[in-house]
Short mmCIF file of C-alpha atoms in Angstrom, two decimals:
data_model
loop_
_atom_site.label_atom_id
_atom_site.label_comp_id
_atom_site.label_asym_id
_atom_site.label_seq_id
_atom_site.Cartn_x
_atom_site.Cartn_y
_atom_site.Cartn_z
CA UNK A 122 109.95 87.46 108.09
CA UNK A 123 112.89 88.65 110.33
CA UNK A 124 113.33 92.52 109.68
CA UNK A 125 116.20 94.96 110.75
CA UNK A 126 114.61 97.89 110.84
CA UNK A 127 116.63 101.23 110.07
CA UNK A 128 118.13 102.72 113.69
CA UNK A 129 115.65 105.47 115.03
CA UNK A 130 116.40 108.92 116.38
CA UNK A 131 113.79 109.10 118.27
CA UNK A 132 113.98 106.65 120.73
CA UNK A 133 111.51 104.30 119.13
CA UNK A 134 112.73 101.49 117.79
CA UNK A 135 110.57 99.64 120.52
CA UNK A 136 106.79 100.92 119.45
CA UNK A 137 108.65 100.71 115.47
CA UNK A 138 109.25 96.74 115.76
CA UNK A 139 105.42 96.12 117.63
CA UNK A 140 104.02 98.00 114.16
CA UNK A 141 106.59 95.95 112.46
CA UNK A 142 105.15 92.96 113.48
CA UNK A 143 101.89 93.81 110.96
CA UNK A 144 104.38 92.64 107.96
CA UNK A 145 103.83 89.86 106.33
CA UNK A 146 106.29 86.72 107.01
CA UNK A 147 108.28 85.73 103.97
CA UNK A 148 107.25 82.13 103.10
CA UNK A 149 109.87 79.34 102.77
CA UNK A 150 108.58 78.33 99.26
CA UNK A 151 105.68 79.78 98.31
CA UNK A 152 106.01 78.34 94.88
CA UNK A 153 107.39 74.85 92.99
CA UNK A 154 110.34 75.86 91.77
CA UNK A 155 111.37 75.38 88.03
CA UNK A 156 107.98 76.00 87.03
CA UNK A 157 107.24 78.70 84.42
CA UNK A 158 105.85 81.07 86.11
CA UNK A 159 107.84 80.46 89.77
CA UNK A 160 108.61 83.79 91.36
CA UNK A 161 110.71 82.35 94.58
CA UNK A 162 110.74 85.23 97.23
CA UNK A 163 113.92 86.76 98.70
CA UNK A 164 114.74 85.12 101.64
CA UNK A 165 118.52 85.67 102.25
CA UNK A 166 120.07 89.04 104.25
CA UNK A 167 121.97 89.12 101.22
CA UNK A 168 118.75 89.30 98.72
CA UNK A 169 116.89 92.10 100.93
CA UNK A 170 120.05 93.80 100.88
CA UNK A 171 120.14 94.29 97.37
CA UNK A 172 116.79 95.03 96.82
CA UNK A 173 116.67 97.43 99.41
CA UNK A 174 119.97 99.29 97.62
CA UNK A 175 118.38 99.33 94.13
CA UNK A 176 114.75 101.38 95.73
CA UNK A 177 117.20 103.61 97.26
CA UNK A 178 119.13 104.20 94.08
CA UNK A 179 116.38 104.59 92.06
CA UNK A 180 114.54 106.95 94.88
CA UNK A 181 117.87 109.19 94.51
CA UNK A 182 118.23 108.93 90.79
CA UNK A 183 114.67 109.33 90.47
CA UNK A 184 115.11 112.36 92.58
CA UNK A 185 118.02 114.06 90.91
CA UNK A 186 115.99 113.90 87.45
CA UNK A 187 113.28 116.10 89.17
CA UNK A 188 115.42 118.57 91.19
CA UNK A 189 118.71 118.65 89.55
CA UNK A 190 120.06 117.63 93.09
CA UNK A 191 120.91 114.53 95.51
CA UNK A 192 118.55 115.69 97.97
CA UNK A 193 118.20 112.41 100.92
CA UNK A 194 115.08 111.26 102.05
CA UNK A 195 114.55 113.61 104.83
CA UNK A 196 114.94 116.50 102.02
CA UNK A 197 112.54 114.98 99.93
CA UNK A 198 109.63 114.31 102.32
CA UNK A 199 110.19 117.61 104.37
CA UNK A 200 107.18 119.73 103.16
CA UNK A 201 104.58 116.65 104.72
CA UNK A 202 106.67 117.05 107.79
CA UNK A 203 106.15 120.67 108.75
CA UNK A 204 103.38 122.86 110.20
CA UNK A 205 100.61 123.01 107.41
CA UNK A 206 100.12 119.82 107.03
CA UNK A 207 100.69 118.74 110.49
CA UNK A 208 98.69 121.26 112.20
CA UNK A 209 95.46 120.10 109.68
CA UNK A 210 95.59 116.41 110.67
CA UNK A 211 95.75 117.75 114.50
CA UNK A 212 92.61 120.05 113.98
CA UNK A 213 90.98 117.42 111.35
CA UNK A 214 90.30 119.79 108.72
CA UNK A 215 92.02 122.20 106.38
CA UNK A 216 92.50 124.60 104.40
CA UNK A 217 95.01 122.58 102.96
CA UNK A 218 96.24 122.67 99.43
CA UNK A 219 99.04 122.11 96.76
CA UNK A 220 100.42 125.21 95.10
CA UNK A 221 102.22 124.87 91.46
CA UNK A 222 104.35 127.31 90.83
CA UNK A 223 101.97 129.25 88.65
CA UNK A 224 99.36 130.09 91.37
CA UNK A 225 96.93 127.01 90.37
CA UNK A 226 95.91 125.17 93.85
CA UNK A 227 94.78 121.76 94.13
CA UNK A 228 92.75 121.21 97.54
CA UNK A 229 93.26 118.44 99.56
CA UNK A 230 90.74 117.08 101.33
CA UNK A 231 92.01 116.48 105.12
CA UNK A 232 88.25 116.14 106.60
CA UNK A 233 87.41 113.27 104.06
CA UNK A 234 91.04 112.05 105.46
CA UNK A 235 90.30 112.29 109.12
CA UNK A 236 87.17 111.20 109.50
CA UNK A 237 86.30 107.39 108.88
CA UNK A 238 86.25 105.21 105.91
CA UNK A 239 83.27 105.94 103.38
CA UNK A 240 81.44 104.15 100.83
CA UNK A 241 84.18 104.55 98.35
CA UNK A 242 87.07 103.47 100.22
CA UNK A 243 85.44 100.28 101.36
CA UNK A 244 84.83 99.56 97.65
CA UNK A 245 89.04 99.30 97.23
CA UNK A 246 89.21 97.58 100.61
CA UNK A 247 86.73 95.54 100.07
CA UNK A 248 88.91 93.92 97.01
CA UNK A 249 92.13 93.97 99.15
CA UNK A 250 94.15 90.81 99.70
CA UNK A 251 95.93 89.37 102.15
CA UNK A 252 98.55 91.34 104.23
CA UNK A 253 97.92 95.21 103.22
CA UNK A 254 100.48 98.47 103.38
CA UNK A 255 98.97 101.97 102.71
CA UNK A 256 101.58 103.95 100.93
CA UNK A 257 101.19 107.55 102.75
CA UNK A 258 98.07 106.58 105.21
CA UNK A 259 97.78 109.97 106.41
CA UNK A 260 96.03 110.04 109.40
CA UNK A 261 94.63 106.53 108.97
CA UNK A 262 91.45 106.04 108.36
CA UNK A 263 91.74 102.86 105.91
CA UNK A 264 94.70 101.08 108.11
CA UNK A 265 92.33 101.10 111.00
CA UNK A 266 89.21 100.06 109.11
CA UNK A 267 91.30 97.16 107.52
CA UNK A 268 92.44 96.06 110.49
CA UNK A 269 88.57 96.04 111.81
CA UNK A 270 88.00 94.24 108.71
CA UNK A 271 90.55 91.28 109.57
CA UNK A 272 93.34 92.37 106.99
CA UNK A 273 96.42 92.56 108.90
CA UNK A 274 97.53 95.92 107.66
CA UNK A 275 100.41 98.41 108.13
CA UNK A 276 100.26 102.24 107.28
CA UNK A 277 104.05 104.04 106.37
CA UNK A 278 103.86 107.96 106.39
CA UNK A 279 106.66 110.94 105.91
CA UNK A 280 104.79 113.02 108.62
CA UNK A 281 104.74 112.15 112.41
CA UNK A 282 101.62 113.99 112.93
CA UNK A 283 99.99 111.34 110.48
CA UNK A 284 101.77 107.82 111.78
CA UNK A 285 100.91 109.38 115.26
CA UNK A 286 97.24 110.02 114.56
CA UNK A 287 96.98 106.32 113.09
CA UNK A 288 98.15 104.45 116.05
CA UNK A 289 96.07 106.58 118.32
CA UNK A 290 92.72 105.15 116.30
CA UNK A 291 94.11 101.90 116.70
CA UNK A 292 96.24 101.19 113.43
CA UNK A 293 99.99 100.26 113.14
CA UNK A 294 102.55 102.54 110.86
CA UNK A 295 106.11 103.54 110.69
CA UNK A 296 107.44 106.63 109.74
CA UNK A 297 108.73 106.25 106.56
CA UNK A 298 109.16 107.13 102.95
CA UNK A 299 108.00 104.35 100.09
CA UNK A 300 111.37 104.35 98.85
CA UNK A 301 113.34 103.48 102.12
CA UNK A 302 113.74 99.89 103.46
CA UNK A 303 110.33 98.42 104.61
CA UNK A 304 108.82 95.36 106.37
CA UNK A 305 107.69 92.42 104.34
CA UNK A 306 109.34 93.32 100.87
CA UNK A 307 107.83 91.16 98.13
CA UNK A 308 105.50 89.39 100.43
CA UNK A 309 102.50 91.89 100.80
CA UNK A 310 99.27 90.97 99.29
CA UNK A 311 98.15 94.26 98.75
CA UNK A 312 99.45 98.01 98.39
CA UNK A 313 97.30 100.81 98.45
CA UNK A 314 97.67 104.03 97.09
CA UNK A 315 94.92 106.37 97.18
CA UNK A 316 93.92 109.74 98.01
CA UNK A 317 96.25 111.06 95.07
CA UNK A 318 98.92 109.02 96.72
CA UNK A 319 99.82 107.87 92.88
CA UNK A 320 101.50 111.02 92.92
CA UNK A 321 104.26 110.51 95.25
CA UNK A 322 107.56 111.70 93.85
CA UNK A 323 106.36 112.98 90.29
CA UNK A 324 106.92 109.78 88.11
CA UNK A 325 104.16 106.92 88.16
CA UNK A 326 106.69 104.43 86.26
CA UNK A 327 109.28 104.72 89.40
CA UNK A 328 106.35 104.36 91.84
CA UNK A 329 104.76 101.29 90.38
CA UNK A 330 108.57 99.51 90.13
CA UNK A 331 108.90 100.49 93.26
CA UNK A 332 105.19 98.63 94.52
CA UNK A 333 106.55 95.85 92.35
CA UNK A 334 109.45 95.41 95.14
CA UNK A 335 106.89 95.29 97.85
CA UNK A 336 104.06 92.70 96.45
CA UNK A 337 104.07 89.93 96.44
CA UNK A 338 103.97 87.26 93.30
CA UNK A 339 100.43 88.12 91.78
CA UNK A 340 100.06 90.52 94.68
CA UNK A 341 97.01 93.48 93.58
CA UNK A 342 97.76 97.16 93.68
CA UNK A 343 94.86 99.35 94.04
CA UNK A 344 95.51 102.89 92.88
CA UNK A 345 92.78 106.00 93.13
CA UNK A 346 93.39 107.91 89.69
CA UNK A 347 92.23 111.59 89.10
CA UNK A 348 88.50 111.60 87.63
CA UNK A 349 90.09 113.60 84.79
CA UNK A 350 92.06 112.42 81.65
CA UNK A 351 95.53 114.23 82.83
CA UNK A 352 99.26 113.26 82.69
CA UNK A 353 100.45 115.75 84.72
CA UNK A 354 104.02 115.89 86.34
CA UNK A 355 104.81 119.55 88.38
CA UNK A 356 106.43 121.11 90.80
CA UNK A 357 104.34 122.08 94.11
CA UNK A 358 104.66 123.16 97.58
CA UNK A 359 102.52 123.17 100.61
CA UNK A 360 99.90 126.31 101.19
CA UNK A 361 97.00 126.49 103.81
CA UNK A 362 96.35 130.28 102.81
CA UNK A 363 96.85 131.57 106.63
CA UNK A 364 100.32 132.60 106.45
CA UNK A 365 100.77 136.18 106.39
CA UNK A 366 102.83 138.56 103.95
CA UNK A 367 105.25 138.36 106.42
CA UNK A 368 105.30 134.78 107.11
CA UNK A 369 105.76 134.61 103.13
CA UNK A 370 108.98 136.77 102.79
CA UNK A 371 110.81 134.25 105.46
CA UNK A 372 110.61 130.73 103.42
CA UNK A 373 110.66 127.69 105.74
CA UNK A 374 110.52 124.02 104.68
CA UNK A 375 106.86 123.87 103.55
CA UNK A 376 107.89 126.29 100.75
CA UNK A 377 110.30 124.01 99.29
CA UNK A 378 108.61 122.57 96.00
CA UNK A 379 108.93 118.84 95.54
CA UNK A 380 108.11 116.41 92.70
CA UNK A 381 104.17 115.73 92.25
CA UNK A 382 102.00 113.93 89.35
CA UNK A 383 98.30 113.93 88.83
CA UNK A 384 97.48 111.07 86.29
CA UNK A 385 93.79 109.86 85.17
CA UNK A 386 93.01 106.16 84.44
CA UNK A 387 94.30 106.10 80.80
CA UNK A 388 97.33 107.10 81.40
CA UNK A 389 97.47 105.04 84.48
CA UNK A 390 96.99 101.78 82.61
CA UNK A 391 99.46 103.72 79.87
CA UNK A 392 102.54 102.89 82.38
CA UNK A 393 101.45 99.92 83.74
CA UNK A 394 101.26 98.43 80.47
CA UNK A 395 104.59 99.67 80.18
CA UNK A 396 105.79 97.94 83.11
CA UNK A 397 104.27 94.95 82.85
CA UNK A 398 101.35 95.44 85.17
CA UNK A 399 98.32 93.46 84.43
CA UNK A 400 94.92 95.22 84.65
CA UNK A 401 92.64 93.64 87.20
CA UNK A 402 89.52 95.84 87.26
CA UNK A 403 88.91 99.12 87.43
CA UNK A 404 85.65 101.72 88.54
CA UNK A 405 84.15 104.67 90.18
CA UNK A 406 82.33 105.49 93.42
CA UNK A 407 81.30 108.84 94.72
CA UNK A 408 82.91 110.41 91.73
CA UNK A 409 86.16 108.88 92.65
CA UNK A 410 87.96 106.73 90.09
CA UNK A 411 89.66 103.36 90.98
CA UNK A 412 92.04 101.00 89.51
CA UNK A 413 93.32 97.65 90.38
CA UNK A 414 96.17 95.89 88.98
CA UNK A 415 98.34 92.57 89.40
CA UNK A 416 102.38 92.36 90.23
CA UNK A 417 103.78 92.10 86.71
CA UNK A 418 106.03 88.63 87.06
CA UNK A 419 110.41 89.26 86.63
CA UNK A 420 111.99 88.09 83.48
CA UNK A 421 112.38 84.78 82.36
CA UNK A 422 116.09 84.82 82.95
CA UNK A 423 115.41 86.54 86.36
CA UNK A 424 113.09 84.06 87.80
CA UNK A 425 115.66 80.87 86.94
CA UNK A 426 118.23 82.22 88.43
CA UNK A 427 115.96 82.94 91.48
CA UNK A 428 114.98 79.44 91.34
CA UNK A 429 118.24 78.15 90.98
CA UNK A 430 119.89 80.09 93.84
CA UNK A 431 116.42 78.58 96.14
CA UNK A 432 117.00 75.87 95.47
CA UNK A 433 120.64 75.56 96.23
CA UNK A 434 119.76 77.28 99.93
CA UNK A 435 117.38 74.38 100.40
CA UNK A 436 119.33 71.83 99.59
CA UNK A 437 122.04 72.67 102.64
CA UNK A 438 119.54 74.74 105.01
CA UNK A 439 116.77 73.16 107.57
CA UNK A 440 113.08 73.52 106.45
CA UNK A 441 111.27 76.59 107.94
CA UNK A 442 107.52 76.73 107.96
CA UNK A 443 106.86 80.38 108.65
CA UNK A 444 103.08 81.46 108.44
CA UNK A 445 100.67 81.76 105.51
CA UNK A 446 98.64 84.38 104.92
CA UNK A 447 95.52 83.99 103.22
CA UNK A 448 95.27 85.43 100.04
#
């Protein structure tokens, strides 16, 4: 699949397209069309246009609900951006947690992060399929290990300290949020989001639309789900404990609260039913809890006039055998 990616500030649009180039392609015809169940995949400028609009739409609106604000993208994914966090991944441990705004902390475990994949994660990669992206890979760990497992895999991030540390171990990632234009839309084989990554931006239904975007037809999500039966949605900010009084009184951009959810594996499957998600399995390992699930499939309505417009394109446009990924 050809992919403009979005102009960098930093100079590195070069190194950006090389971990581009671990997206998927977007297949020709992946499916018969007129079929029941044909999901044709996007393949005009036009068509990634669009879909890329409606994530960013819904990342704003979905933003406003939780802040009462417009906030961009850089304002929403500051806190991961700035010295707590950063400095943890560079020394490979914490303390590290997230504060709500009534004291509680929940710590984050940057040493399980930084060190390599365990005996649960290879139980979720294990199952993967196909082409894989790791929604917030943090420093890494499973991008590289896929890739030593054959996947052809791609790791996006909000912090540079993270997408830095992963290409230094030997796995590709870009610097970006979930909700921005991305590589390979609706032509992954598997997303991942683990390590409490479910909780990005505070509401599970926009997250799993939004993974909906990026799989492809019948595509798996695996999702790591707290151990606990919880539906939680708060506010939180960054906190390693080290600061001192007088570091508190002067507020910097790791003490801006953002939008977080914790959410077991009922009420996991609770909005995926919702969605349309289809459960594919689910368990535990190491006392962490897993859950798998299949691309719900568009509307009826939705997928003929998808077909239709295919098939018009193919009647006036050369063939183009692109590769095919094994799923």
């Amino acid at each position: 699949m050809s992919t403009t990616l979005p102009p960098s500030s930093s100079g590195t649009a070069t190194q950006e397209s090389r971990e581009a180039a671990a997206a998927p392609d977007a297949p020709a015809s992946r499916e018969t069309p007129g079929t029941p169940d044909a999901r044709p995949e996007a393949t005009t400028a036009e068509t990634r246009t669009e879909a890329h609009t409606g994530a960013e739409a819904r990342a704003g609106a979905h933003t406003r609900a939780e802040t009462g604000t417009g906030l961009g993208a850089e304002a929403r994914t500051a806190p991961w951006g700035t010295d707590p966090y950063a400095n943890a991944l560079r020394n490979g441990h914490g303390p590290l947690f997230l504060r709500r705004s009534d004291g509680w902390l929940l710590p984050l475990e940057v040493e399980r992060w930084c060190s390599d994949a365990g005996s649960a994660d290879l139980s979720a990669l294990h199952r993967c399929e196909g082409p894989v992206l790791d929604i917030g890979c943090g420093p890494g760990r499973l991008v590289a290990e896929l890739s030593a497992l054959g996947h052809r895999a791609l790791g996006i991030d909000v912090s540079e300290a993270a997408v830095a540390r992963t290409r230094r171990i030997g796995g590709s990632a870009l610097l970006r949020s979930v909700f921005d234009p991305l590589p390979g839309e609706g032509c992954w084989g598997t997303v991942l989001l683990v390590d409490g990554n479910i909780g990005i931006g505070g509401d599970p239904a926009a997250l799993l639309d939004r993974a909906a975007d990026l799989l492809s037809t019948g595509g798996l999500l695996i999702a790591e789900t707290s151990p606990l039966d919880i539906d939680e949605r708060v506010q939180v900010r960054l906190d390693d404990g080290l600061r001192t009084p007088a570091e508190k009184t002067a507020p910097g951009p790791a003490d801006r609260p953002f939008p977080w959810a914790r959410i077991g594996t009922p009420a996991l499957l609770r909005y995926a039913g919702a969605c349309g998600w289809r459960p594919a399995d689910q368990w535990s390992a190491e006392g962490r809890a897993f859950v798998s699930l299949r691309r719900p499939r568009p509307p009826v309505r939705e997928r003929s006039a998808r077909t239709s417009s295919q098939s018009a394109e193919s009647a006036n446009s050369t063939p183009v055998i692109n590769s095919q990924w094994e799923r």
